[in-house]
XYZ file of C-alpha atoms in Angstrom:
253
model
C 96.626 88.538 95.221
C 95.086 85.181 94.890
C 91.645 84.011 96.467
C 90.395 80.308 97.018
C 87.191 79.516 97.454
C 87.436 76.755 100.596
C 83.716 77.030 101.203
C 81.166 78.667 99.988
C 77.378 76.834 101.186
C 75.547 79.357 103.359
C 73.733 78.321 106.747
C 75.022 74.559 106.730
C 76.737 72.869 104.482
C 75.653 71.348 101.385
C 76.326 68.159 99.300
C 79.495 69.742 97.477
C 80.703 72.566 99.845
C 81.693 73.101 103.315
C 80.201 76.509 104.783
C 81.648 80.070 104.367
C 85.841 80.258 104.143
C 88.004 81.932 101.942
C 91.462 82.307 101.795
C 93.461 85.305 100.738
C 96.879 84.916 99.673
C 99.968 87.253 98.527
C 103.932 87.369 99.172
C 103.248 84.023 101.200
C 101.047 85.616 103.300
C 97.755 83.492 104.295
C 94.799 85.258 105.287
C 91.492 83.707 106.130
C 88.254 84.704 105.792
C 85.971 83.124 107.915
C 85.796 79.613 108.801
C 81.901 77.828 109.013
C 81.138 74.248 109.098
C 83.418 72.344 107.582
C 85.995 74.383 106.495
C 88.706 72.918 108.531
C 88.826 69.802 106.504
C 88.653 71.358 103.147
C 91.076 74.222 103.826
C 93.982 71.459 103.969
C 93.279 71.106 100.596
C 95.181 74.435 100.020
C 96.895 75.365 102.590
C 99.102 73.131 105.872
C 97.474 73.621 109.079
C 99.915 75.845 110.485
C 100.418 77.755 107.756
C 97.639 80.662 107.849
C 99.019 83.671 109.021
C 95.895 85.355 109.912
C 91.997 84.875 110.072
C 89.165 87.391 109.657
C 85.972 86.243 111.143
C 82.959 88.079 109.621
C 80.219 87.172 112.651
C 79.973 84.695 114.827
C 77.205 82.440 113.167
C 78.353 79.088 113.550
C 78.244 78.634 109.409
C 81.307 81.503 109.455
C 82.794 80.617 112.601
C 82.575 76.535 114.200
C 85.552 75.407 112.885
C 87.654 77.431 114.751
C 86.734 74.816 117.889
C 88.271 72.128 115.829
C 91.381 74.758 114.964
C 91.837 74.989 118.716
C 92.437 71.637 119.186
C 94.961 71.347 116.024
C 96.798 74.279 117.373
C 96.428 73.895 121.446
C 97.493 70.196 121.021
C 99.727 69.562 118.646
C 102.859 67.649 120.391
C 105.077 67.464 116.991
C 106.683 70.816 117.480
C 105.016 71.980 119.965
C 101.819 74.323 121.090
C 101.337 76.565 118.405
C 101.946 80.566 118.803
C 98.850 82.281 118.744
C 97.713 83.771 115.698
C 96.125 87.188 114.767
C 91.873 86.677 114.823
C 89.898 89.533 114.018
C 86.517 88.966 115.039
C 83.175 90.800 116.304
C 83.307 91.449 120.448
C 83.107 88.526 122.588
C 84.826 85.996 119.613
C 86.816 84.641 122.710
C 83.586 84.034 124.705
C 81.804 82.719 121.909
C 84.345 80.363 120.853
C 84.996 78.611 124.140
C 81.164 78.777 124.920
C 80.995 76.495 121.942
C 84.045 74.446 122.357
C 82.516 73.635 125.829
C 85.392 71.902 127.609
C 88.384 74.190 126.800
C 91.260 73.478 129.680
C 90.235 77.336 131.055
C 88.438 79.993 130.280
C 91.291 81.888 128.880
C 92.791 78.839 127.084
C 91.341 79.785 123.493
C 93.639 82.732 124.024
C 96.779 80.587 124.415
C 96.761 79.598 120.338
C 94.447 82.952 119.179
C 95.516 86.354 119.394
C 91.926 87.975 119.486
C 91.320 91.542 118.196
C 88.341 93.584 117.830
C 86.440 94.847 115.169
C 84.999 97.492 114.566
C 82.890 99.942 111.975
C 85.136 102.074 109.819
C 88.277 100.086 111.372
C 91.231 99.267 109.462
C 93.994 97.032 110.601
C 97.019 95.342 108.357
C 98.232 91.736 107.587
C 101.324 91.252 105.907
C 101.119 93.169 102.592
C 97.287 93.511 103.154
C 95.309 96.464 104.221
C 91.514 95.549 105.754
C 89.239 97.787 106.291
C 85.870 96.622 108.100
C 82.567 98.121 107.664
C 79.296 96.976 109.982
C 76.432 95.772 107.769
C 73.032 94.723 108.220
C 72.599 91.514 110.480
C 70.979 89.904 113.245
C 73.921 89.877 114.876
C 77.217 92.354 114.772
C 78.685 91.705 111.538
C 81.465 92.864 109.082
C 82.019 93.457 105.268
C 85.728 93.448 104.578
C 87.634 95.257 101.885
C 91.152 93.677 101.515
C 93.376 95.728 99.409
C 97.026 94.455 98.425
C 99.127 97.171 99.117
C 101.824 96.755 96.323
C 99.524 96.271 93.828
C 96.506 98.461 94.703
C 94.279 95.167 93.942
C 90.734 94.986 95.887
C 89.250 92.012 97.129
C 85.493 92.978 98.615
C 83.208 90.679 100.556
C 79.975 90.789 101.940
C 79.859 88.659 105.490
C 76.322 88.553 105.713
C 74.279 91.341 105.225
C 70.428 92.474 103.941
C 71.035 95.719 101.536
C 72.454 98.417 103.073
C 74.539 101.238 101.731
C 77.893 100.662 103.936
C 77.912 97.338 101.359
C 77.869 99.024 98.501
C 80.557 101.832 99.584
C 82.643 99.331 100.832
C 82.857 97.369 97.662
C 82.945 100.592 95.402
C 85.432 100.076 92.658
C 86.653 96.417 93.893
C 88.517 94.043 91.117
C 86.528 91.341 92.596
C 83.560 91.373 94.808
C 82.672 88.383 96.433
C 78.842 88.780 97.637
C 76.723 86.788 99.621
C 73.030 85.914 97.663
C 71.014 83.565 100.103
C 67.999 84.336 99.147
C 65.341 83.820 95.864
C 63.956 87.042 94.881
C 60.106 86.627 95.238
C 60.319 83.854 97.668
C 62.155 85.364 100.854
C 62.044 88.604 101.909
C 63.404 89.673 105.325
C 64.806 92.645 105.695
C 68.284 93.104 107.124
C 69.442 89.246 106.744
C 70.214 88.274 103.584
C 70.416 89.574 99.840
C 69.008 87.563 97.080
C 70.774 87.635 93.469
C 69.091 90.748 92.631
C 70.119 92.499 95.333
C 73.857 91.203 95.037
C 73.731 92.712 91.292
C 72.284 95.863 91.592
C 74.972 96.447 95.149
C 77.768 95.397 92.449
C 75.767 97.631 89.520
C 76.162 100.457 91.661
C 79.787 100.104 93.509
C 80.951 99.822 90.495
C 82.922 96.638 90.985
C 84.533 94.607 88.061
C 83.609 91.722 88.928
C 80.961 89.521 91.154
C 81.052 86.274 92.098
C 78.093 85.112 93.787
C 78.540 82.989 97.233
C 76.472 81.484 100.739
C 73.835 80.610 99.132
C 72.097 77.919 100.975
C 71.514 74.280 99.957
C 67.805 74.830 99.875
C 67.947 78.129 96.988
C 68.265 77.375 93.541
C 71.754 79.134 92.547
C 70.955 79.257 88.961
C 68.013 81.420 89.516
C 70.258 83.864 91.721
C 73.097 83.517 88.979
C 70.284 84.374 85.769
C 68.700 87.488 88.331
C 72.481 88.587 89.132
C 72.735 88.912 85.547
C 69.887 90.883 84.837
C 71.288 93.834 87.516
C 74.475 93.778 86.961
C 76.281 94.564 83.187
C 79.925 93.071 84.133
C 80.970 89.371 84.199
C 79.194 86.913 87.476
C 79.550 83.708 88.384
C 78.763 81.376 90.714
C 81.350 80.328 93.700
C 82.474 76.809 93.740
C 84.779 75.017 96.379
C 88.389 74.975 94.714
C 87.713 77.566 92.328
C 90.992 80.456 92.575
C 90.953 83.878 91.406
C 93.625 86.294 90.512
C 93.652 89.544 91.339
C-alpha cells in the first residue's frame, strides 16, 4: 500500500501546499482521500485525471472538499472519450447537495450525480474499494465528520487518518495499532484551545502514544501555526518515529 501526500495545508492553502488530499494506492487501485483547495491541480502530479478509482471525503469543509466542483467539470465535460462513468464518493449526508450548492450552476440539480456515485457514511460503517477495506468512525467536529481506517486486505497493512477532529476516544480506537497514522495537528498547544475542532501536536502524540500506532506523520496544519513547534511537542508525547507531511512525500506501507 502506498500513500502520497497531494496536500496537506489545513483551512486554506499555504505557500507550498494545496489543502487536505491524499491518495491511497495498491494493485492499481486509486483511492482518494479528500480533496480541499487546490488539490485538483496537484493531484495530476501523481495520478491522470481519470484514473482514481474512488474518493473518500472526510467532511464537507471546503479545505477537504472544493475541488470536487472543478472534478465535475473534468469529468461531466470531457468530449475526448466521452462523459465520464460516475465514480464511487463516500461522503457525510447531503455531499450531493453540498457539492452542487457550491458549484452553483450545475446543468440540474441531479447532474453532480451523472459523474459521482454518492454513498453515505456513517459511524462504525465499513464499505470496500478494490483490495481495500474502510472502516469510518464519527469524530469530534463542527460539522459531521469521519476518521478512516484503510486496511489492505492482502497484506493486513493499516493506513489511519484523522479528518478533522478535537480529541476524542473514537480517534484513538480507530487508529489503534495502525502502520501509519496520518493525524491532523492544527493547532499550537498553549495558544488555541477549542474544544472539539482541532488537535494541536500534543494532542496528535499522546492519540498516537496511546493507539499504539507505529508511526505518525503530522498533517493540516494551517499556514498561520508554526509546524516545527507541533513537530518538537509531537515528539515529546509520542516515543515512535514523527514527521512532518509535505506535498510529494510517499509512504510505504
Amino acid at each position: 500500500m502506498k500513500l502520497t501526500v497531494v496536500g496537506c495545508s489545513g483551512s486554506f492553502p499555504s505557500a507550498e501546499s494545496a489543502c487536505s488530499s491524499y491518495l491511497v494506492e495498491a494493485e492499481g487501485h486509486r483511492l482518494l482521500l479528500d480533496m480541499g483547495n487546490g488539490a485538483l491541480g496537484e493531484l495530476q502530479r501523481y495520478s491522470g485525471l481519470y484514473d482514481l478509482d474512488a474518493i473518500a471525503l472526510s467532511h464537507l469543509h471546503p479545505d477537504h472538499c472544493i475541488d470536487m466542483c472543478g472534478y465535475f467539470v473534468a469529468r461531466y465535460y470531457r468530449h475526448e472519450g466521452g462523459r465520464c462513468e460516475p465514480i464511487p464518493v463516500h461522503g457525510p449526508q447531503g455531499t450531493e447537495r453540498r457539492l452542487t450548492v457550491a458549484y452553483g450552476d450545475t446543468p440540474s440539480d441531479s447532474a453532480m450525480s451523472e459523474v459521482f456515485d454518492f454513498r453515505t457514511l456513517t459511524a462504525g460503517g465499513v464499505f470496500e474499494s478494490g483490495p481495500f477495506t474502510v472502516r469510518t468512525e464519527e469524530v469530534s467536529h463542527p460539522v459531521e465528520s469521519y476518521a478512516f481506517r484503510v486496511t489492505h486486505r492482502e497484506s493486513g497493512k493499516v493506513l489511519a487518518y484523522s479528518g478533522d477532529t478535537g480529541t476524542c476516544g473514537a480517534l484513538t480506537e480507530l487508529a489503534r495499532g495502525a502502520g501509519l497514522f496520518l493525524c491532523e495537528a492544527s493547532f499550537t498547544d498553549g495558544k488555541e484551545s477549542i474544544p472539539d475542532l482541532h488537535l494541536n501536536g500534543r494532542e496528535a502524540g499522546a492519540c498516537a502514544q496511546e493507539a499504539g500506532v507505529e508511526r505518525l506523520v503530522l498533517t493540516h496544519v494551517p499556514p498561520w501555526t508554526d509546524p516545527k513547534v507541533n513537530l518538537r511537542d509531537a515528539k515529546e508525547t509520542f516515543e515512535g518515529p514523527v514527521e512532518l507531511a509535505r506535498p510529494g512525500a510517499v509512504y510505504e506501507l
